Amino acid sequence: MVRTRGIRTASAPSRRLALGVVGIVVASLVLPVLIPFGLAVAGAGEGTWSARAADWVRDHGGAALVDTVENAWYTLRAPSDASPPSSALPAPAGAPVAAGHGPATVLPVITGRPTLAGEARWYPGRPGRDGRPSLYTAWFRPDAAHAGVVVGVASLRTASLRFRLFTGTVQPVTGAAGPHAVDPSRDPGLVAIFNSGWRMADVHDGFFLDGRTYRPLVPGQASAVIDRQGRLTVGSWGREVGPGPGVVAVRQNLRLIVDGGTLTPGLDANPHQAWGSAKNQFEYTDRSALGVDRSGNVIYLAGRGLTLHTLAVALVDAGAVRGMELDIHSGLPMMSLWTPGPHGPVGRKLLPTMISPLDRYLRPEQRDFFDATLR
């Protein structure tokens, strides 16, 4: 047997005690972070893991870090100049409308590029009570320098539809009055559901719903406003839209990006961070927008690989005279379209590249959102 002289080795119980103490210390430092992080990521309500993780980091002092990472990641990932694959394009929903029988806006095509099947054509959606389509959908390519970028657009007829704003389980605030989901069995006239704006913690904007002010409304901010008749419009708070007894919902999000049928000056400069954190306007990312045309019809638009400037250009191309950016980044822009089926409503996405599940808003949702139903 070999004996070690002059060196005392710790006994097994002593080593276990030391490791236990170290484990307790590490756990006391790590668990207070991991537990709330895990609860936030796995909490009730729909939402991508990456979006929830980024939101949690922002809420715990890491907003500057998240902005830096997102700026680097999205700015350097320029979209392809190649034509999009067929898997990125919506399948035709029937036949396109003839000229003069749908929205007045003629959607653009890229000069010098072959026009793809179904590109820049309006397709009718679910009929309204008057027999006319309650909405029209289309897709087109708004960025000649990046021909792989596709946006989907829906033109929703205000005369045929009623709009509603829903709170989420977390947005505008945790514990906001529900419902936080759409129930198709109670809404047989369901036509569309679509995302709302940025998290309230990331903007200095207001939120008003059913007589309750969740966040004070701010003059000059882009506002989606719904009245008692269910009509939705978009404008600058205090100018085109404002307080009144007929207003039931207001969702603000940054400044208008389209005003008077043209791009709002300063989109690339983003003065005073009017459109979010510095340089986010240059990020090639998923973006969505909401606007109104000259007839007051509502325009929803979304796509991937869009800068703020390209989003605004696309909104003007789609016929908007006023428009605002809605939510951005992977998995957040989402519109589902619904028609009656033999066993209940049948849904499809505005674009097949939208990451969220089709039933996203049929279950409790973390973020606020809108829907449109037949009048």
Short mmCIF file of C-alpha atoms in Angstrom, two decimals:
data_model
loop_
_atom_site.label_atom_id
_atom_site.label_comp_id
_atom_site.label_asym_id
_atom_site.label_seq_id
_atom_site.Cartn_x
_atom_site.Cartn_y
_atom_site.Cartn_z
CA MET A 1 0.00 0.00 0.00
CA VAL A 2 1.35 3.43 -0.91
CA ARG A 3 1.08 6.17 1.69
CA THR A 4 1.17 9.87 0.86
CA ARG A 5 3.30 11.74 3.34
CA GLY A 6 2.92 15.40 4.20
CA ILE A 7 -0.29 15.83 2.18
CA ARG A 8 -3.73 15.55 3.66
CA THR A 9 -6.41 14.53 1.19
CA ALA A 10 -10.02 15.50 1.77
CA SER A 11 -12.32 12.70 2.72
CA ALA A 12 -15.25 11.81 0.48
CA PRO A 13 -17.79 13.37 2.87
CA SER A 14 -15.75 16.58 2.98
CA ARG A 15 -15.59 16.76 -0.82
CA ARG A 16 -19.32 16.18 -1.08
CA LEU A 17 -19.93 18.94 1.47
CA ALA A 18 -17.70 21.35 -0.44
CA LEU A 19 -19.37 20.55 -3.76
CA GLY A 20 -22.75 20.96 -2.12
CA VAL A 21 -21.82 24.40 -0.84
CA VAL A 22 -20.55 25.40 -4.28
CA GLY A 23 -23.74 24.09 -5.85
CA ILE A 24 -25.89 26.09 -3.45
CA VAL A 25 -23.92 29.26 -4.17
CA VAL A 26 -24.17 28.76 -7.95
CA ALA A 27 -27.86 27.95 -7.72
CA SER A 28 -28.52 31.03 -5.61
CA LEU A 29 -26.90 33.14 -8.31
CA VAL A 30 -28.34 31.42 -11.38
CA LEU A 31 -31.85 30.32 -10.40
CA PRO A 32 -33.19 33.84 -9.72
CA VAL A 33 -32.38 34.54 -13.37
CA LEU A 34 -33.24 31.20 -14.97
CA ILE A 35 -36.61 30.74 -13.28
CA PRO A 36 -38.21 34.03 -14.41
CA PHE A 37 -36.52 33.67 -17.81
CA GLY A 38 -37.99 30.19 -18.22
CA LEU A 39 -41.42 31.32 -17.09
CA ALA A 40 -41.35 34.21 -19.56
CA VAL A 41 -40.27 32.01 -22.47
CA ALA A 42 -42.73 29.20 -21.68
CA GLY A 43 -45.60 31.38 -20.45
CA ALA A 44 -49.17 31.20 -21.69
CA GLY A 45 -49.94 32.78 -25.02
CA GLU A 46 -48.53 32.36 -28.51
CA GLY A 47 -45.09 33.72 -29.37
CA THR A 48 -41.77 32.53 -30.77
CA TRP A 49 -39.01 31.48 -28.38
CA SER A 50 -36.59 34.04 -29.82
CA ALA A 51 -39.09 36.91 -29.51
CA ARG A 52 -39.90 36.02 -25.91
CA ALA A 53 -36.23 35.70 -25.02
CA ALA A 54 -35.43 39.08 -26.57
CA ASP A 55 -38.37 40.67 -24.76
CA TRP A 56 -37.18 39.27 -21.42
CA VAL A 57 -33.64 40.57 -21.94
CA ARG A 58 -35.03 44.01 -22.87
CA ASP A 59 -37.16 44.08 -19.73
CA HIS A 60 -34.15 43.29 -17.54
CA GLY A 61 -31.78 46.03 -18.61
CA GLY A 62 -30.56 44.55 -21.87
CA ALA A 63 -32.40 46.72 -24.39
CA ALA A 64 -29.17 48.25 -25.74
CA LEU A 65 -27.62 44.79 -26.12
CA VAL A 66 -30.65 43.44 -27.98
CA ASP A 67 -30.71 46.48 -30.27
CA THR A 68 -27.02 46.05 -31.08
CA VAL A 69 -27.36 42.35 -31.85
CA GLU A 70 -30.50 42.86 -33.94
CA ASN A 71 -28.93 45.72 -35.90
CA ALA A 72 -25.88 43.62 -36.73
CA TRP A 73 -27.84 40.46 -37.52
CA TYR A 74 -30.59 41.94 -39.69
CA THR A 75 -28.61 44.70 -41.40
CA LEU A 76 -25.95 42.33 -42.74
CA ARG A 77 -28.47 39.77 -44.02
CA ALA A 78 -29.50 41.43 -47.27
CA PRO A 79 -32.23 39.57 -49.18
CA SER A 80 -31.56 37.66 -52.37
CA ASP A 81 -31.76 39.23 -55.81
CA ALA A 82 -33.02 35.94 -57.24
CA SER A 83 -36.71 35.43 -57.89
CA PRO A 84 -38.56 33.88 -54.94
CA PRO A 85 -39.25 30.14 -54.91
CA SER A 86 -42.83 29.06 -55.53
CA SER A 87 -43.04 27.89 -51.90
CA ALA A 88 -42.78 31.53 -50.79
CA LEU A 89 -45.78 32.59 -52.87
CA PRO A 90 -49.48 32.22 -52.03
CA ALA A 91 -51.42 29.62 -53.95
CA PRO A 92 -54.06 31.29 -56.14
CA ALA A 93 -57.37 31.57 -54.32
CA GLY A 94 -59.66 31.39 -57.33
CA ALA A 95 -59.38 33.70 -60.31
CA PRO A 96 -58.05 37.27 -60.12
CA VAL A 97 -60.50 40.11 -60.59
CA ALA A 98 -60.68 41.90 -63.90
CA ALA A 99 -59.44 45.47 -64.14
CA GLY A 100 -61.98 47.88 -62.70
CA HIS A 101 -63.72 45.26 -60.57
CA GLY A 102 -61.47 45.36 -57.51
CA PRO A 103 -59.24 47.90 -55.76
CA ALA A 104 -58.40 50.85 -57.97
CA THR A 105 -54.70 50.49 -57.23
CA VAL A 106 -52.59 48.89 -59.97
CA LEU A 107 -49.82 47.04 -58.19
CA PRO A 108 -46.26 47.36 -59.55
CA VAL A 109 -44.03 44.75 -61.16
CA ILE A 110 -40.25 44.92 -61.43
CA THR A 111 -39.11 46.40 -64.73
CA GLY A 112 -36.82 44.09 -66.69
CA ARG A 113 -37.83 40.98 -64.76
CA PRO A 114 -40.28 38.30 -65.88
CA THR A 115 -43.64 38.72 -64.17
CA LEU A 116 -44.40 35.65 -62.08
CA ALA A 117 -47.72 33.80 -62.19
CA GLY A 118 -50.24 35.59 -60.00
CA GLU A 119 -47.90 38.51 -59.28
CA ALA A 120 -49.49 41.94 -58.69
CA ARG A 121 -53.02 40.62 -59.24
CA TRP A 122 -55.94 41.18 -56.88
CA TYR A 123 -57.92 38.12 -55.76
CA PRO A 124 -61.39 38.38 -54.20
CA GLY A 125 -61.98 37.09 -50.69
CA ARG A 126 -65.05 36.12 -48.70
CA PRO A 127 -68.23 37.83 -49.93
CA GLY A 128 -69.88 40.40 -47.69
CA ARG A 129 -73.57 40.64 -46.90
CA ASP A 130 -74.00 42.72 -50.07
CA GLY A 131 -72.54 39.96 -52.23
CA ARG A 132 -69.37 41.89 -53.03
CA PRO A 133 -65.98 40.66 -51.79
CA SER A 134 -65.30 41.90 -48.27
CA LEU A 135 -61.58 41.96 -49.03
CA TYR A 136 -59.07 41.49 -51.80
CA THR A 137 -55.58 40.02 -51.45
CA ALA A 138 -52.48 40.20 -53.59
CA TRP A 139 -48.72 39.88 -53.50
CA PHE A 140 -46.00 41.82 -55.28
CA ARG A 141 -42.28 42.61 -55.16
CA PRO A 142 -41.56 46.15 -53.92
CA ASP A 143 -37.75 46.11 -54.03
CA ALA A 144 -36.11 46.08 -57.47
CA ALA A 145 -32.67 45.66 -55.89
CA HIS A 146 -33.78 42.53 -54.03
CA ALA A 147 -36.16 40.66 -56.33
CA GLY A 148 -36.63 37.86 -53.82
CA VAL A 149 -38.54 40.12 -51.43
CA VAL A 150 -42.30 39.52 -51.50
CA VAL A 151 -45.05 41.39 -49.66
CA GLY A 152 -48.60 40.23 -49.15
CA VAL A 153 -51.34 42.84 -49.06
CA ALA A 154 -54.99 42.74 -48.06
CA SER A 155 -57.44 45.48 -48.97
CA LEU A 156 -60.34 45.23 -46.51
CA ARG A 157 -63.60 46.97 -47.43
CA THR A 158 -64.70 49.12 -44.52
CA ALA A 159 -68.32 49.06 -45.73
CA SER A 160 -68.45 45.26 -45.38
CA LEU A 161 -66.44 44.69 -42.21
CA ARG A 162 -66.37 45.46 -38.50
CA PHE A 163 -62.96 45.70 -36.83
CA ARG A 164 -62.04 44.92 -33.24
CA LEU A 165 -58.91 45.38 -31.13
CA PHE A 166 -58.06 42.59 -28.67
CA THR A 167 -55.75 42.75 -25.68
CA GLY A 168 -53.12 40.05 -25.17
CA THR A 169 -52.16 38.21 -22.00
CA VAL A 170 -49.09 40.47 -21.70
CA GLN A 171 -49.73 43.42 -24.02
CA PRO A 172 -50.63 46.23 -23.48
CA VAL A 173 -50.22 45.19 -19.82
CA THR A 174 -50.28 41.92 -17.94
CA GLY A 175 -53.76 41.29 -16.61
CA ALA A 176 -55.63 43.37 -19.19
CA ALA A 177 -59.30 42.50 -19.57
CA GLY A 178 -59.94 39.82 -22.20
CA PRO A 179 -60.82 38.04 -24.31
CA HIS A 180 -57.30 37.31 -25.57
CA ALA A 181 -58.39 35.05 -28.42
CA VAL A 182 -60.97 34.85 -31.20
CA ASP A 183 -63.68 32.21 -30.88
CA PRO A 184 -64.79 31.25 -34.42
CA SER A 185 -67.86 29.47 -33.06
CA ARG A 186 -69.10 32.82 -31.78
CA ASP A 187 -67.88 34.74 -34.81
CA PRO A 188 -69.24 32.92 -37.89
CA GLY A 189 -68.58 36.06 -39.91
CA LEU A 190 -64.84 35.96 -39.20
CA VAL A 191 -62.85 37.20 -42.20
CA ALA A 192 -59.34 38.11 -41.00
CA ILE A 193 -57.11 38.34 -37.92
CA PHE A 194 -53.84 40.27 -37.91
CA ASN A 195 -51.07 41.46 -35.62
CA SER A 196 -50.90 44.81 -33.89
CA GLY A 197 -47.88 46.99 -33.05
CA TRP A 198 -44.69 46.89 -31.02
CA ARG A 199 -44.56 46.03 -27.34
CA MET A 200 -45.72 48.97 -25.25
CA ALA A 201 -42.46 48.87 -23.27
CA ASP A 202 -40.54 49.61 -26.48
CA VAL A 203 -42.56 52.65 -27.60
CA HIS A 204 -43.81 55.86 -26.01
CA ASP A 205 -47.33 55.37 -27.30
CA GLY A 206 -50.86 54.95 -26.02
CA PHE A 207 -53.48 52.22 -25.85
CA PHE A 208 -57.20 52.75 -25.25
CA LEU A 209 -59.94 50.11 -25.33
CA ASP A 210 -63.57 50.01 -24.18
CA GLY A 211 -63.34 53.08 -21.98
CA ARG A 212 -60.05 52.17 -20.33
CA THR A 213 -56.77 53.96 -20.97
CA TYR A 214 -54.00 51.39 -20.56
CA ARG A 215 -51.35 53.85 -21.75
CA PRO A 216 -51.93 57.61 -22.24
CA LEU A 217 -52.51 58.59 -25.85
CA VAL A 218 -49.76 60.78 -27.31
CA PRO A 219 -50.41 63.67 -29.75
CA GLY A 220 -48.80 63.24 -33.16
CA GLN A 221 -48.37 59.48 -32.94
CA ALA A 222 -49.63 57.11 -35.63
CA SER A 223 -52.94 55.70 -34.42
CA ALA A 224 -55.26 52.91 -35.51
CA VAL A 225 -58.70 54.03 -34.33
CA ILE A 226 -61.95 52.04 -34.21
CA ASP A 227 -65.34 53.70 -33.69
CA ARG A 228 -68.63 52.34 -32.33
CA GLN A 229 -69.67 51.19 -35.79
CA GLY A 230 -66.55 49.04 -36.04
CA ARG A 231 -64.91 51.26 -38.65
CA LEU A 232 -61.12 51.40 -38.53
CA THR A 233 -59.00 54.27 -39.77
CA VAL A 234 -55.37 55.34 -39.45
CA GLY A 235 -54.11 58.84 -38.77
CA SER A 236 -51.99 61.13 -36.63
CA TRP A 237 -53.51 61.57 -33.17
CA GLY A 238 -54.86 65.09 -32.83
CA ARG A 239 -55.01 65.67 -36.58
CA GLU A 240 -57.03 63.12 -38.61
CA VAL A 241 -58.11 61.25 -35.48
CA GLY A 242 -58.72 62.24 -31.87
CA PRO A 243 -60.77 61.61 -28.73
CA GLY A 244 -64.54 61.51 -28.80
CA PRO A 245 -67.57 59.60 -27.54
CA GLY A 246 -67.62 57.44 -30.67
CA VAL A 247 -64.09 56.08 -30.19
CA VAL A 248 -63.89 52.58 -28.68
CA ALA A 249 -60.28 51.60 -29.43
CA VAL A 250 -56.98 53.33 -30.17
CA ARG A 251 -53.67 51.59 -30.78
CA GLN A 252 -50.68 53.89 -31.30
CA ASN A 253 -47.34 52.83 -32.78
CA LEU A 254 -44.56 55.29 -33.58
CA ARG A 255 -45.14 57.97 -36.27
CA LEU A 256 -46.89 57.68 -39.61
CA ILE A 257 -44.65 56.22 -42.31
CA VAL A 258 -47.02 57.26 -45.11
CA ASP A 259 -48.77 60.63 -45.04
CA GLY A 260 -50.70 62.30 -47.84
CA GLY A 261 -50.07 59.37 -50.16
CA THR A 262 -46.29 59.71 -49.98
CA LEU A 263 -43.42 58.62 -47.74
CA THR A 264 -43.06 60.59 -44.52
CA PRO A 265 -39.81 62.61 -44.69
CA GLY A 266 -36.94 61.33 -42.56
CA LEU A 267 -37.56 57.58 -42.63
CA ASP A 268 -33.90 56.81 -43.32
CA ALA A 269 -32.61 59.36 -40.81
CA ASN A 270 -35.06 58.28 -38.07
CA PRO A 271 -34.79 61.65 -36.24
CA HIS A 272 -35.28 61.48 -32.47
CA GLN A 273 -35.90 57.74 -32.92
CA ALA A 274 -39.38 58.50 -34.23
CA TRP A 275 -39.50 54.98 -35.69
CA GLY A 276 -37.74 53.05 -32.97
CA SER A 277 -34.16 52.49 -31.87
CA ALA A 278 -31.32 53.97 -33.91
CA LYS A 279 -30.54 52.14 -37.16
CA ASN A 280 -33.42 49.67 -36.85
CA GLN A 281 -34.81 51.34 -39.97
CA PHE A 282 -32.03 49.72 -42.02
CA GLU A 283 -32.65 46.17 -40.80
CA TYR A 284 -33.78 43.63 -43.41
CA THR A 285 -36.41 41.92 -41.33
CA ASP A 286 -40.03 40.81 -41.16
CA ARG A 287 -42.23 43.91 -41.05
CA SER A 288 -45.92 44.73 -41.21
CA ALA A 289 -47.97 47.87 -41.72
CA LEU A 290 -51.52 49.19 -41.58
CA GLY A 291 -53.03 52.00 -43.63
CA VAL A 292 -56.09 53.38 -45.37
CA ASP A 293 -56.70 54.23 -49.01
CA ARG A 294 -58.53 57.22 -50.51
CA SER A 295 -61.87 55.45 -50.11
CA GLY A 296 -61.27 54.68 -46.45
CA ASN A 297 -60.66 50.97 -46.98
CA VAL A 298 -58.11 49.35 -44.68
CA ILE A 299 -54.81 48.07 -46.06
CA TYR A 300 -52.71 45.48 -44.23
CA LEU A 301 -49.30 44.63 -45.64
CA ALA A 302 -46.45 42.37 -44.50
CA GLY A 303 -43.33 40.69 -45.82
CA ARG A 304 -39.84 39.47 -45.05
CA GLY A 305 -36.49 41.15 -45.74
CA LEU A 306 -37.94 44.67 -45.57
CA THR A 307 -36.32 47.88 -44.40
CA LEU A 308 -38.54 50.63 -43.04
CA HIS A 309 -38.15 52.55 -46.30
CA THR A 310 -39.15 49.57 -48.43
CA LEU A 311 -42.15 48.89 -46.18
CA ALA A 312 -43.37 52.45 -46.68
CA VAL A 313 -42.80 52.25 -50.45
CA ALA A 314 -44.83 49.04 -50.56
CA LEU A 315 -47.63 50.64 -48.57
CA VAL A 316 -47.83 53.53 -51.05
CA ASP A 317 -47.69 51.04 -53.94
CA ALA A 318 -50.68 49.28 -52.37
CA GLY A 319 -52.71 52.50 -52.41
CA ALA A 320 -52.32 53.84 -48.87
CA VAL A 321 -52.70 57.57 -48.27
CA ARG A 322 -51.82 57.22 -44.58
CA GLY A 323 -50.04 54.32 -42.92
CA MET A 324 -48.18 53.13 -39.86
CA GLU A 325 -45.71 50.39 -39.12
CA LEU A 326 -46.98 47.50 -37.01
CA ASP A 327 -44.93 44.71 -35.41
CA ILE A 328 -41.58 43.61 -36.82
CA HIS A 329 -39.11 40.70 -36.64
CA SER A 330 -39.40 36.98 -37.17
CA GLY A 331 -42.69 35.35 -36.27
CA LEU A 332 -44.51 38.54 -35.28
CA PRO A 333 -46.20 39.78 -38.49
CA MET A 334 -49.17 37.50 -39.13
CA MET A 335 -52.49 37.64 -40.95
CA SER A 336 -54.88 34.71 -41.21
CA LEU A 337 -57.84 34.75 -43.61
CA TRP A 338 -61.02 32.78 -42.91
CA THR A 339 -63.94 31.40 -44.93
CA PRO A 340 -66.79 29.07 -43.94
CA GLY A 341 -66.25 25.32 -44.32
CA PRO A 342 -68.39 22.22 -43.84
CA HIS A 343 -66.83 21.56 -40.45
CA GLY A 344 -66.11 25.11 -39.34
CA PRO A 345 -64.02 28.04 -40.56
CA VAL A 346 -61.18 27.27 -42.97
CA GLY A 347 -58.10 29.45 -42.69
CA ARG A 348 -55.04 30.32 -44.71
CA LYS A 349 -52.12 32.67 -44.25
CA LEU A 350 -51.73 35.85 -46.27
CA LEU A 351 -48.21 34.62 -47.10
CA PRO A 352 -46.99 31.03 -46.67
CA THR A 353 -43.71 32.37 -45.26
CA MET A 354 -45.43 33.74 -42.15
CA ILE A 355 -43.96 31.68 -39.31
CA SER A 356 -46.79 31.82 -36.79
CA PRO A 357 -49.24 28.89 -36.71
CA LEU A 358 -52.51 29.41 -38.52
CA ASP A 359 -54.50 29.19 -35.27
CA ARG A 360 -52.28 31.69 -33.46
CA TYR A 361 -55.12 34.04 -32.53
CA LEU A 362 -57.62 31.28 -31.81
CA ARG A 363 -55.73 30.57 -28.58
CA PRO A 364 -54.74 33.02 -25.84
CA GLU A 365 -52.20 35.37 -27.41
CA GLN A 366 -49.55 37.35 -25.55
CA ARG A 367 -49.68 40.43 -27.79
CA ASP A 368 -52.65 42.55 -28.77
CA PHE A 369 -54.15 42.07 -32.23
CA PHE A 370 -57.06 42.97 -34.53
CA ASP A 371 -59.79 41.03 -36.27
CA ALA A 372 -62.35 41.79 -38.98
CA THR A 373 -65.81 40.24 -39.20
CA LEU A 374 -68.70 40.68 -41.60
CA ARG A 375 -71.17 43.43 -40.76
#
